[in-house]
Amino acid sequence: EAMAASCSFRSAVRAPPPPRGLAGARRAVRCCSSAAPTGASTSKLVLEVKERLEREHPGLPTGRSGRDDDEMILWFLKDRKFAVDEAVSKLAKAIKWRQDFRVSELSEESVKGLYQTGKAYVHHSFDINGRPVLVVVAAKHFPSKQDPLENEKLCAFLVEKALRNLPMGTDNILGIFDLRGFGVENGDLQFLKFLIDVFYYYYPKRLGEVLFVDAPFVFQPMWQLVKPLLKQYASLVRFCDAETVRKEYFTEETVPPDFRR
């Protein structure tokens, strides 16, 4: 259950071409990059990362989503294309964030104030690709009136909730930003930066696609500021209208209430 992305957010790990010669083979063994390992070799890498985390970051918590969580370690190894050093570094950062942010303590009750505004929610149905759906209603977001930390807590709570709903065989979620009615007062670059960090550093490869729905002209300056921050993530973003959401991502029975005719 690992918040961010190895820039492609695709669940498949593409292996680079095998290195040539004995020196290259040795490099491949050291870096674990000659191919995506399977079975016993994968277990060995997970154990190596676990031992490194215990040795180098003994203060990090253990247990679910902790430094000895095999499933989380494997996910971050895949994200880093099985490069152990990179996986250890990224895992340490993510687990420390979870500890400092007290992610495990977040609950519907703890975020109730903002949750009840309806500004963001996890839809009760999956999209047509079987992905959990996180909806953000931008017109209900007022950064000048709402506590930034509480907004971040609501975000983390909802991402956790969406990931808990992942069906077997599905690795990522669909994000929908409903931009109908978006105004200057709803713009929040600070929060968008937080969101980008969340899905790059803390929940890698967990965001499969992002829909910006019916973006008004006033949103364009915000997009020009955000797009460079997204880097490769920009390829995950699709601008579309509400009709596209209805027709291409849901059935009549599963479409979110905000997008029904």
PDB file of C-alpha atoms in Angstrom:
ATOM      1  CA  GLU A   1       0.000   0.000   0.000  1.00  0.00           C
ATOM      2  CA  ALA A   2       2.542   2.254  -0.860  1.00  0.00           C
ATOM      3  CA  MET A   3       2.121   8.398  -2.188  1.00  0.00           C
ATOM      4  CA  ALA A   4       4.129   9.455  -5.680  1.00  0.00           C
ATOM      5  CA  ALA A   5       5.509   7.859  -8.951  1.00  0.00           C
ATOM      6  CA  SER A   6       8.445   6.622 -10.853  1.00  0.00           C
ATOM      7  CA  CYS A   7       7.368   9.016 -13.537  1.00  0.00           C
ATOM      8  CA  SER A   8       5.411   6.538 -15.628  1.00  0.00           C
ATOM      9  CA  PHE A   9       2.954   5.134 -13.091  1.00  0.00           C
ATOM     10  CA  ARG A  10       2.779   1.987 -15.135  1.00  0.00           C
ATOM     11  CA  SER A  11       2.695  -1.265 -13.190  1.00  0.00           C
ATOM     12  CA  ALA A  12       4.947  -3.111 -15.641  1.00  0.00           C
ATOM     13  CA  VAL A  13       8.661  -2.771 -15.048  1.00  0.00           C
ATOM     14  CA  ARG A  14      10.539  -2.334 -18.275  1.00  0.00           C
ATOM     15  CA  ALA A  15      13.958  -3.994 -18.109  1.00  0.00           C
ATOM     16  CA  PRO A  16      16.834  -2.293 -19.939  1.00  0.00           C
ATOM     17  CA  PRO A  17      18.861  -4.242 -22.523  1.00  0.00           C
ATOM     18  CA  PRO A  18      21.195  -6.802 -20.964  1.00  0.00           C
ATOM     19  CA  PRO A  19      24.749  -5.495 -20.484  1.00  0.00           C
ATOM     20  CA  ARG A  20      27.519  -6.956 -22.624  1.00  0.00           C
ATOM     21  CA  GLY A  21      30.546  -8.830 -21.369  1.00  0.00           C
ATOM     22  CA  LEU A  22      31.607 -10.017 -17.953  1.00  0.00           C
ATOM     23  CA  ALA A  23      31.993  -6.510 -16.514  1.00  0.00           C
ATOM     24  CA  GLY A  24      28.509  -5.651 -17.649  1.00  0.00           C
ATOM     25  CA  ALA A  25      27.157  -8.849 -16.138  1.00  0.00           C
ATOM     26  CA  ARG A  26      28.784  -7.990 -12.819  1.00  0.00           C
ATOM     27  CA  ARG A  27      27.256  -4.525 -12.963  1.00  0.00           C
ATOM     28  CA  ALA A  28      23.884  -6.072 -13.613  1.00  0.00           C
ATOM     29  CA  VAL A  29      24.172  -8.294 -10.564  1.00  0.00           C
ATOM     30  CA  ARG A  30      25.222  -5.353  -8.389  1.00  0.00           C
ATOM     31  CA  CYS A  31      22.514  -3.021  -9.643  1.00  0.00           C
ATOM     32  CA  CYS A  32      19.849  -5.667 -10.178  1.00  0.00           C
ATOM     33  CA  SER A  33      18.989  -4.031 -13.481  1.00  0.00           C
ATOM     34  CA  SER A  34      19.567  -6.732 -16.070  1.00  0.00           C
ATOM     35  CA  ALA A  35      15.988  -7.928 -15.761  1.00  0.00           C
ATOM     36  CA  ALA A  36      13.036  -7.758 -13.442  1.00  0.00           C
ATOM     37  CA  PRO A  37      13.858 -10.514 -10.945  1.00  0.00           C
ATOM     38  CA  THR A  38      11.313 -13.118  -9.966  1.00  0.00           C
ATOM     39  CA  GLY A  39      10.801 -15.708  -7.282  1.00  0.00           C
ATOM     40  CA  ALA A  40      13.761 -16.356  -5.009  1.00  0.00           C
ATOM     41  CA  SER A  41      15.832 -13.463  -6.404  1.00  0.00           C
ATOM     42  CA  THR A  42      12.981 -11.017  -5.696  1.00  0.00           C
ATOM     43  CA  SER A  43      12.680 -12.316  -2.147  1.00  0.00           C
ATOM     44  CA  LYS A  44      16.424 -11.866  -1.738  1.00  0.00           C
ATOM     45  CA  LEU A  45      16.194  -8.228  -2.854  1.00  0.00           C
ATOM     46  CA  VAL A  46      13.306  -7.563  -0.486  1.00  0.00           C
ATOM     47  CA  LEU A  47      15.348  -9.024   2.353  1.00  0.00           C
ATOM     48  CA  GLU A  48      18.359  -6.922   1.366  1.00  0.00           C
ATOM     49  CA  VAL A  49      16.285  -3.728   1.428  1.00  0.00           C
ATOM     50  CA  LYS A  50      14.714  -4.728   4.733  1.00  0.00           C
ATOM     51  CA  GLU A  51      18.115  -5.340   6.304  1.00  0.00           C
ATOM     52  CA  ARG A  52      19.453  -2.048   4.945  1.00  0.00           C
ATOM     53  CA  LEU A  53      16.501  -0.129   6.369  1.00  0.00           C
ATOM     54  CA  GLU A  54      16.941  -1.796   9.755  1.00  0.00           C
ATOM     55  CA  ARG A  55      20.648  -1.021   9.777  1.00  0.00           C
ATOM     56  CA  GLU A  56      20.572   2.489   8.348  1.00  0.00           C
ATOM     57  CA  HIS A  57      17.184   3.715   9.616  1.00  0.00           C
ATOM     58  CA  PRO A  58      16.496   1.835  12.882  1.00  0.00           C
ATOM     59  CA  GLY A  59      14.196   4.611  14.136  1.00  0.00           C
ATOM     60  CA  LEU A  60      11.616   4.009  11.418  1.00  0.00           C
ATOM     61  CA  PRO A  61       8.474   2.128  12.494  1.00  0.00           C
ATOM     62  CA  THR A  62       7.828  -1.512  11.652  1.00  0.00           C
ATOM     63  CA  GLY A  63       4.594  -3.295  10.793  1.00  0.00           C
ATOM     64  CA  ARG A  64       2.096  -2.367   8.099  1.00  0.00           C
ATOM     65  CA  SER A  65       3.628   0.246   5.739  1.00  0.00           C
ATOM     66  CA  GLY A  66       6.764   0.174   7.898  1.00  0.00           C
ATOM     67  CA  ARG A  67      10.394  -0.709   7.177  1.00  0.00           C
ATOM     68  CA  ASP A  68       9.720  -4.457   7.358  1.00  0.00           C
ATOM     69  CA  ASP A  69       6.558  -4.500   5.212  1.00  0.00           C
ATOM     70  CA  ASP A  70       7.491  -6.927   2.418  1.00  0.00           C
ATOM     71  CA  GLU A  71       4.667  -5.840   0.121  1.00  0.00           C
ATOM     72  CA  MET A  72       5.575  -2.158   0.396  1.00  0.00           C
ATOM     73  CA  ILE A  73       9.276  -2.896  -0.072  1.00  0.00           C
ATOM     74  CA  LEU A  74       8.564  -4.915  -3.225  1.00  0.00           C
ATOM     75  CA  TRP A  75       6.375  -2.125  -4.630  1.00  0.00           C
ATOM     76  CA  PHE A  76       9.132   0.458  -4.150  1.00  0.00           C
ATOM     77  CA  LEU A  77      11.688  -1.927  -5.661  1.00  0.00           C
ATOM     78  CA  LYS A  78       9.497  -2.195  -8.758  1.00  0.00           C
ATOM     79  CA  ASP A  79       9.134   1.578  -8.832  1.00  0.00           C
ATOM     80  CA  ARG A  80      12.924   1.962  -8.746  1.00  0.00           C
ATOM     81  CA  LYS A  81      13.411  -0.827 -11.316  1.00  0.00           C
ATOM     82  CA  PHE A  82      14.934  -3.045  -8.613  1.00  0.00           C
ATOM     83  CA  ALA A  83      17.822  -0.679  -7.857  1.00  0.00           C
ATOM     84  CA  VAL A  84      18.355  -1.367  -4.167  1.00  0.00           C
ATOM     85  CA  ASP A  85      20.060   1.907  -3.221  1.00  0.00           C
ATOM     86  CA  GLU A  86      17.301   3.972  -4.796  1.00  0.00           C
ATOM     87  CA  ALA A  87      14.561   1.839  -3.238  1.00  0.00           C
ATOM     88  CA  VAL A  88      16.109   2.162   0.238  1.00  0.00           C
ATOM     89  CA  SER A  89      16.369   5.937  -0.114  1.00  0.00           C
ATOM     90  CA  LYS A  90      12.831   6.400  -1.391  1.00  0.00           C
ATOM     91  CA  LEU A  91      11.341   4.005   1.149  1.00  0.00           C
ATOM     92  CA  ALA A  92      13.079   5.740   4.037  1.00  0.00           C
ATOM     93  CA  LYS A  93      11.669   9.094   2.889  1.00  0.00           C
ATOM     94  CA  ALA A  94       8.157   7.685   2.454  1.00  0.00           C
ATOM     95  CA  ILE A  95       8.060   5.827   5.790  1.00  0.00           C
ATOM     96  CA  LYS A  96       9.427   8.862   7.634  1.00  0.00           C
ATOM     97  CA  TRP A  97       6.722  11.010   6.065  1.00  0.00           C
ATOM     98  CA  ARG A  98       4.041   8.522   7.095  1.00  0.00           C
ATOM     99  CA  GLN A  99       5.420   8.560  10.638  1.00  0.00           C
ATOM    100  CA  ASP A 100       5.646  12.362  10.889  1.00  0.00           C
ATOM    101  CA  PHE A 101       2.289  12.905   9.198  1.00  0.00           C
ATOM    102  CA  ARG A 102       0.673  10.190  11.361  1.00  0.00           C
ATOM    103  CA  VAL A 103      -1.000   8.649   8.330  1.00  0.00           C
ATOM    104  CA  SER A 104      -2.027   5.519  10.262  1.00  0.00           C
ATOM    105  CA  GLU A 105      -4.055   7.679  12.652  1.00  0.00           C
ATOM    106  CA  LEU A 106      -6.096   9.427   9.963  1.00  0.00           C
ATOM    107  CA  SER A 107      -9.786   8.567   9.971  1.00  0.00           C
ATOM    108  CA  GLU A 108     -13.052   9.919   8.631  1.00  0.00           C
ATOM    109  CA  GLU A 109     -13.625  11.447  12.052  1.00  0.00           C
ATOM    110  CA  SER A 110     -10.242  13.187  12.088  1.00  0.00           C
ATOM    111  CA  VAL A 111     -10.907  14.873   8.714  1.00  0.00           C
ATOM    112  CA  LYS A 112     -14.637  15.311   9.220  1.00  0.00           C
ATOM    113  CA  GLY A 113     -14.663  19.113   8.962  1.00  0.00           C
ATOM    114  CA  LEU A 114     -13.397  19.283   5.386  1.00  0.00           C
ATOM    115  CA  TYR A 115     -14.716  15.870   4.364  1.00  0.00           C
ATOM    116  CA  GLN A 116     -18.282  17.040   4.938  1.00  0.00           C
ATOM    117  CA  THR A 117     -17.837  19.907   2.477  1.00  0.00           C
ATOM    118  CA  GLY A 118     -17.874  17.372  -0.351  1.00  0.00           C
ATOM    119  CA  LYS A 119     -14.744  18.916  -1.859  1.00  0.00           C
ATOM    120  CA  ALA A 120     -13.158  15.488  -2.313  1.00  0.00           C
ATOM    121  CA  TYR A 121     -14.300  11.893  -1.953  1.00  0.00           C
ATOM    122  CA  VAL A 122     -13.659   8.319  -3.015  1.00  0.00           C
ATOM    123  CA  HIS A 123     -16.437   7.252  -5.372  1.00  0.00           C
ATOM    124  CA  HIS A 124     -18.325   4.117  -4.319  1.00  0.00           C
ATOM    125  CA  SER A 125     -17.894   2.447  -7.735  1.00  0.00           C
ATOM    126  CA  PHE A 126     -14.837   1.621  -9.839  1.00  0.00           C
ATOM    127  CA  ASP A 127     -14.307   3.029 -13.336  1.00  0.00           C
ATOM    128  CA  ILE A 128     -14.657   0.743 -16.358  1.00  0.00           C
ATOM    129  CA  ASN A 129     -11.026  -0.322 -15.926  1.00  0.00           C
ATOM    130  CA  GLY A 130     -11.685  -1.526 -12.377  1.00  0.00           C
ATOM    131  CA  ARG A 131      -9.836   1.336 -10.698  1.00  0.00           C
ATOM    132  CA  PRO A 132     -10.889   3.100  -7.491  1.00  0.00           C
ATOM    133  CA  VAL A 133     -11.853   6.699  -8.226  1.00  0.00           C
ATOM    134  CA  LEU A 134     -10.828   9.796  -6.265  1.00  0.00           C
ATOM    135  CA  VAL A 135     -12.889  12.896  -7.123  1.00  0.00           C
ATOM    136  CA  VAL A 136     -11.857  16.467  -6.280  1.00  0.00           C
ATOM    137  CA  VAL A 137     -14.455  19.239  -6.671  1.00  0.00           C
ATOM    138  CA  ALA A 138     -12.268  22.308  -7.190  1.00  0.00           C
ATOM    139  CA  ALA A 139     -15.062  24.863  -6.762  1.00  0.00           C
ATOM    140  CA  LYS A 140     -15.443  23.756  -3.119  1.00  0.00           C
ATOM    141  CA  HIS A 141     -11.757  24.339  -2.327  1.00  0.00           C
ATOM    142  CA  PHE A 142     -11.059  27.686  -0.653  1.00  0.00           C
ATOM    143  CA  PRO A 143      -7.400  27.926   0.403  1.00  0.00           C
ATOM    144  CA  SER A 144      -7.849  31.345   2.035  1.00  0.00           C
ATOM    145  CA  LYS A 145     -10.528  29.965   4.363  1.00  0.00           C
ATOM    146  CA  GLN A 146      -9.375  26.372   4.918  1.00  0.00           C
ATOM    147  CA  ASP A 147      -6.384  25.152   6.932  1.00  0.00           C
ATOM    148  CA  PRO A 148      -3.659  23.898   4.522  1.00  0.00           C
ATOM    149  CA  LEU A 149      -2.617  21.114   6.910  1.00  0.00           C
ATOM    150  CA  GLU A 150      -6.208  19.899   7.194  1.00  0.00           C
ATOM    151  CA  ASN A 151      -6.423  19.844   3.388  1.00  0.00           C
ATOM    152  CA  GLU A 152      -3.279  17.712   3.264  1.00  0.00           C
ATOM    153  CA  LYS A 153      -4.655  15.336   5.887  1.00  0.00           C
ATOM    154  CA  LEU A 154      -7.887  14.941   3.916  1.00  0.00           C
ATOM    155  CA  CYS A 155      -5.845  14.205   0.795  1.00  0.00           C
ATOM    156  CA  ALA A 156      -3.751  11.543   2.537  1.00  0.00           C
ATOM    157  CA  PHE A 157      -6.828   9.966   4.125  1.00  0.00           C
ATOM    158  CA  LEU A 158      -8.635   9.699   0.780  1.00  0.00           C
ATOM    159  CA  VAL A 159      -5.628   8.276  -1.065  1.00  0.00           C
ATOM    160  CA  GLU A 160      -5.263   5.653   1.663  1.00  0.00           C
ATOM    161  CA  LYS A 161      -8.980   4.874   1.419  1.00  0.00           C
ATOM    162  CA  ALA A 162      -8.813   4.525  -2.376  1.00  0.00           C
ATOM    163  CA  LEU A 163      -5.798   2.214  -2.170  1.00  0.00           C
ATOM    164  CA  ARG A 164      -7.499   0.029   0.421  1.00  0.00           C
ATOM    165  CA  ASN A 165     -10.229  -0.486  -2.186  1.00  0.00           C
ATOM    166  CA  LEU A 166      -7.853  -1.705  -4.897  1.00  0.00           C
ATOM    167  CA  PRO A 167      -9.261  -4.929  -6.361  1.00  0.00           C
ATOM    168  CA  MET A 168      -6.985  -7.863  -7.040  1.00  0.00           C
ATOM    169  CA  GLY A 169      -4.927  -7.274 -10.160  1.00  0.00           C
ATOM    170  CA  THR A 170      -5.351  -3.468 -10.119  1.00  0.00           C
ATOM    171  CA  ASP A 171      -2.390  -1.315  -9.081  1.00  0.00           C
ATOM    172  CA  ASN A 172      -3.527   2.283  -9.465  1.00  0.00           C
ATOM    173  CA  ILE A 173      -6.398   4.723  -9.136  1.00  0.00           C
ATOM    174  CA  LEU A 174      -8.159   7.270 -11.336  1.00  0.00           C
ATOM    175  CA  GLY A 175      -8.094  10.895 -10.213  1.00  0.00           C
ATOM    176  CA  ILE A 176     -10.826  13.269 -11.393  1.00  0.00           C
ATOM    177  CA  PHE A 177     -10.534  17.027 -10.901  1.00  0.00           C
ATOM    178  CA  ASP A 178     -13.960  18.531 -11.500  1.00  0.00           C
ATOM    179  CA  LEU A 179     -13.064  22.054 -12.621  1.00  0.00           C
ATOM    180  CA  ARG A 180     -16.583  23.233 -13.389  1.00  0.00           C
ATOM    181  CA  GLY A 181     -17.124  26.510 -11.585  1.00  0.00           C
ATOM    182  CA  PHE A 182     -13.399  26.893 -10.820  1.00  0.00           C
ATOM    183  CA  GLY A 183     -12.460  30.494  -9.986  1.00  0.00           C
ATOM    184  CA  VAL A 184      -9.351  32.403  -8.989  1.00  0.00           C
ATOM    185  CA  GLU A 185     -10.300  31.965  -5.328  1.00  0.00           C
ATOM    186  CA  ASN A 186     -10.051  28.177  -5.747  1.00  0.00           C
ATOM    187  CA  GLY A 187      -6.475  28.171  -7.084  1.00  0.00           C
ATOM    188  CA  ASP A 188      -3.932  26.667  -4.702  1.00  0.00           C
ATOM    189  CA  LEU A 189      -0.428  26.093  -6.025  1.00  0.00           C
ATOM    190  CA  GLN A 190       0.879  25.093  -2.597  1.00  0.00           C
ATOM    191  CA  PHE A 191      -1.609  22.239  -2.332  1.00  0.00           C
ATOM    192  CA  LEU A 192      -0.939  21.067  -5.884  1.00  0.00           C
ATOM    193  CA  LYS A 193       2.792  20.918  -5.081  1.00  0.00           C
ATOM    194  CA  PHE A 194       1.956  18.795  -2.042  1.00  0.00           C
ATOM    195  CA  LEU A 195      -0.181  16.510  -4.202  1.00  0.00           C
ATOM    196  CA  ILE A 196       2.636  16.035  -6.706  1.00  0.00           C
ATOM    197  CA  ASP A 197       5.078  15.172  -3.915  1.00  0.00           C
ATOM    198  CA  VAL A 198       2.576  12.752  -2.428  1.00  0.00           C
ATOM    199  CA  PHE A 199       2.236  10.737  -5.622  1.00  0.00           C
ATOM    200  CA  TYR A 200       5.909  10.855  -6.523  1.00  0.00           C
ATOM    201  CA  TYR A 201       7.619  10.199  -3.206  1.00  0.00           C
ATOM    202  CA  TYR A 202       5.060   8.436  -1.033  1.00  0.00           C
ATOM    203  CA  TYR A 203       2.657   6.542  -3.311  1.00  0.00           C
ATOM    204  CA  PRO A 204       4.680   5.801  -6.455  1.00  0.00           C
ATOM    205  CA  LYS A 205       2.866   4.388  -9.478  1.00  0.00           C
ATOM    206  CA  ARG A 206      -0.456   4.545  -7.665  1.00  0.00           C
ATOM    207  CA  LEU A 207      -2.009   7.206  -9.876  1.00  0.00           C
ATOM    208  CA  GLY A 208      -2.911   5.749 -13.254  1.00  0.00           C
ATOM    209  CA  GLU A 209      -4.591   8.738 -14.892  1.00  0.00           C
ATOM    210  CA  VAL A 210      -5.819  12.233 -14.027  1.00  0.00           C
ATOM    211  CA  LEU A 211      -8.810  13.885 -15.669  1.00  0.00           C
ATOM    212  CA  PHE A 212      -9.176  17.670 -15.643  1.00  0.00           C
ATOM    213  CA  VAL A 213     -12.850  18.077 -16.419  1.00  0.00           C
ATOM    214  CA  ASP A 214     -14.313  21.159 -18.112  1.00  0.00           C
ATOM    215  CA  ALA A 215     -11.374  23.399 -17.243  1.00  0.00           C
ATOM    216  CA  PRO A 216     -12.358  27.060 -17.634  1.00  0.00           C
ATOM    217  CA  PHE A 217     -10.093  29.660 -19.193  1.00  0.00           C
ATOM    218  CA  VAL A 218      -9.188  31.001 -15.743  1.00  0.00           C
ATOM    219  CA  PHE A 219      -7.540  27.646 -14.943  1.00  0.00           C
ATOM    220  CA  GLN A 220      -4.965  27.985 -17.729  1.00  0.00           C
ATOM    221  CA  PRO A 221      -2.475  30.190 -15.797  1.00  0.00           C
ATOM    222  CA  MET A 222      -2.564  27.663 -12.946  1.00  0.00           C
ATOM    223  CA  TRP A 223      -1.893  24.831 -15.390  1.00  0.00           C
ATOM    224  CA  GLN A 224       1.075  26.671 -16.892  1.00  0.00           C
ATOM    225  CA  LEU A 225       2.605  26.877 -13.410  1.00  0.00           C
ATOM    226  CA  VAL A 226       1.839  23.269 -12.507  1.00  0.00           C
ATOM    227  CA  LYS A 227       2.769  21.522 -15.763  1.00  0.00           C
ATOM    228  CA  PRO A 228       6.578  21.992 -15.412  1.00  0.00           C
ATOM    229  CA  LEU A 229       6.383  20.610 -11.865  1.00  0.00           C
ATOM    230  CA  LEU A 230       4.714  17.455 -13.151  1.00  0.00           C
ATOM    231  CA  LYS A 231       7.574  16.665 -15.554  1.00  0.00           C
ATOM    232  CA  GLN A 232       6.857  13.166 -16.947  1.00  0.00           C
ATOM    233  CA  TYR A 233       3.623  13.066 -14.961  1.00  0.00           C
ATOM    234  CA  ALA A 234       2.079  15.499 -17.396  1.00  0.00           C
ATOM    235  CA  SER A 235       1.469  12.512 -19.701  1.00  0.00           C
ATOM    236  CA  LEU A 236      -1.016  11.171 -17.134  1.00  0.00           C
ATOM    237  CA  VAL A 237      -3.208  14.260 -17.435  1.00  0.00           C
ATOM    238  CA  ARG A 238      -6.148  14.394 -19.794  1.00  0.00           C
ATOM    239  CA  PHE A 239      -8.316  17.455 -20.308  1.00  0.00           C
ATOM    240  CA  CYS A 240     -11.862  16.416 -21.149  1.00  0.00           C
ATOM    241  CA  ASP A 241     -15.510  17.304 -20.631  1.00  0.00           C
ATOM    242  CA  ALA A 242     -18.139  15.753 -18.386  1.00  0.00           C
ATOM    243  CA  GLU A 243     -19.628  13.867 -21.314  1.00  0.00           C
ATOM    244  CA  THR A 244     -16.298  12.088 -21.869  1.00  0.00           C
ATOM    245  CA  VAL A 245     -16.220  11.083 -18.204  1.00  0.00           C
ATOM    246  CA  ARG A 246     -19.690   9.609 -18.524  1.00  0.00           C
ATOM    247  CA  LYS A 247     -19.120   7.804 -21.810  1.00  0.00           C
ATOM    248  CA  GLU A 248     -15.521   6.601 -21.590  1.00  0.00           C
ATOM    249  CA  TYR A 249     -14.915   5.926 -17.910  1.00  0.00           C
ATOM    250  CA  PHE A 250     -18.198   4.745 -16.401  1.00  0.00           C
ATOM    251  CA  THR A 251     -21.460   3.051 -17.133  1.00  0.00           C
ATOM    252  CA  GLU A 252     -24.800   4.733 -16.449  1.00  0.00           C
ATOM    253  CA  GLU A 253     -24.974   2.818 -13.188  1.00  0.00           C
ATOM    254  CA  THR A 254     -21.468   3.606 -11.941  1.00  0.00           C
ATOM    255  CA  VAL A 255     -20.940   7.250 -12.987  1.00  0.00           C
ATOM    256  CA  PRO A 256     -20.341   9.582  -9.998  1.00  0.00           C
ATOM    257  CA  PRO A 257     -23.477  11.562  -9.039  1.00  0.00           C
ATOM    258  CA  ASP A 258     -21.784  14.873  -9.911  1.00  0.00           C
ATOM    259  CA  PHE A 259     -21.455  13.726 -13.511  1.00  0.00           C
ATOM    260  CA  ARG A 260     -24.902  12.307 -14.099  1.00  0.00           C
ATOM    261  CA  ARG A 261     -27.152  14.085 -16.545  1.00  0.00           C
TER     262      ARG A 261
END
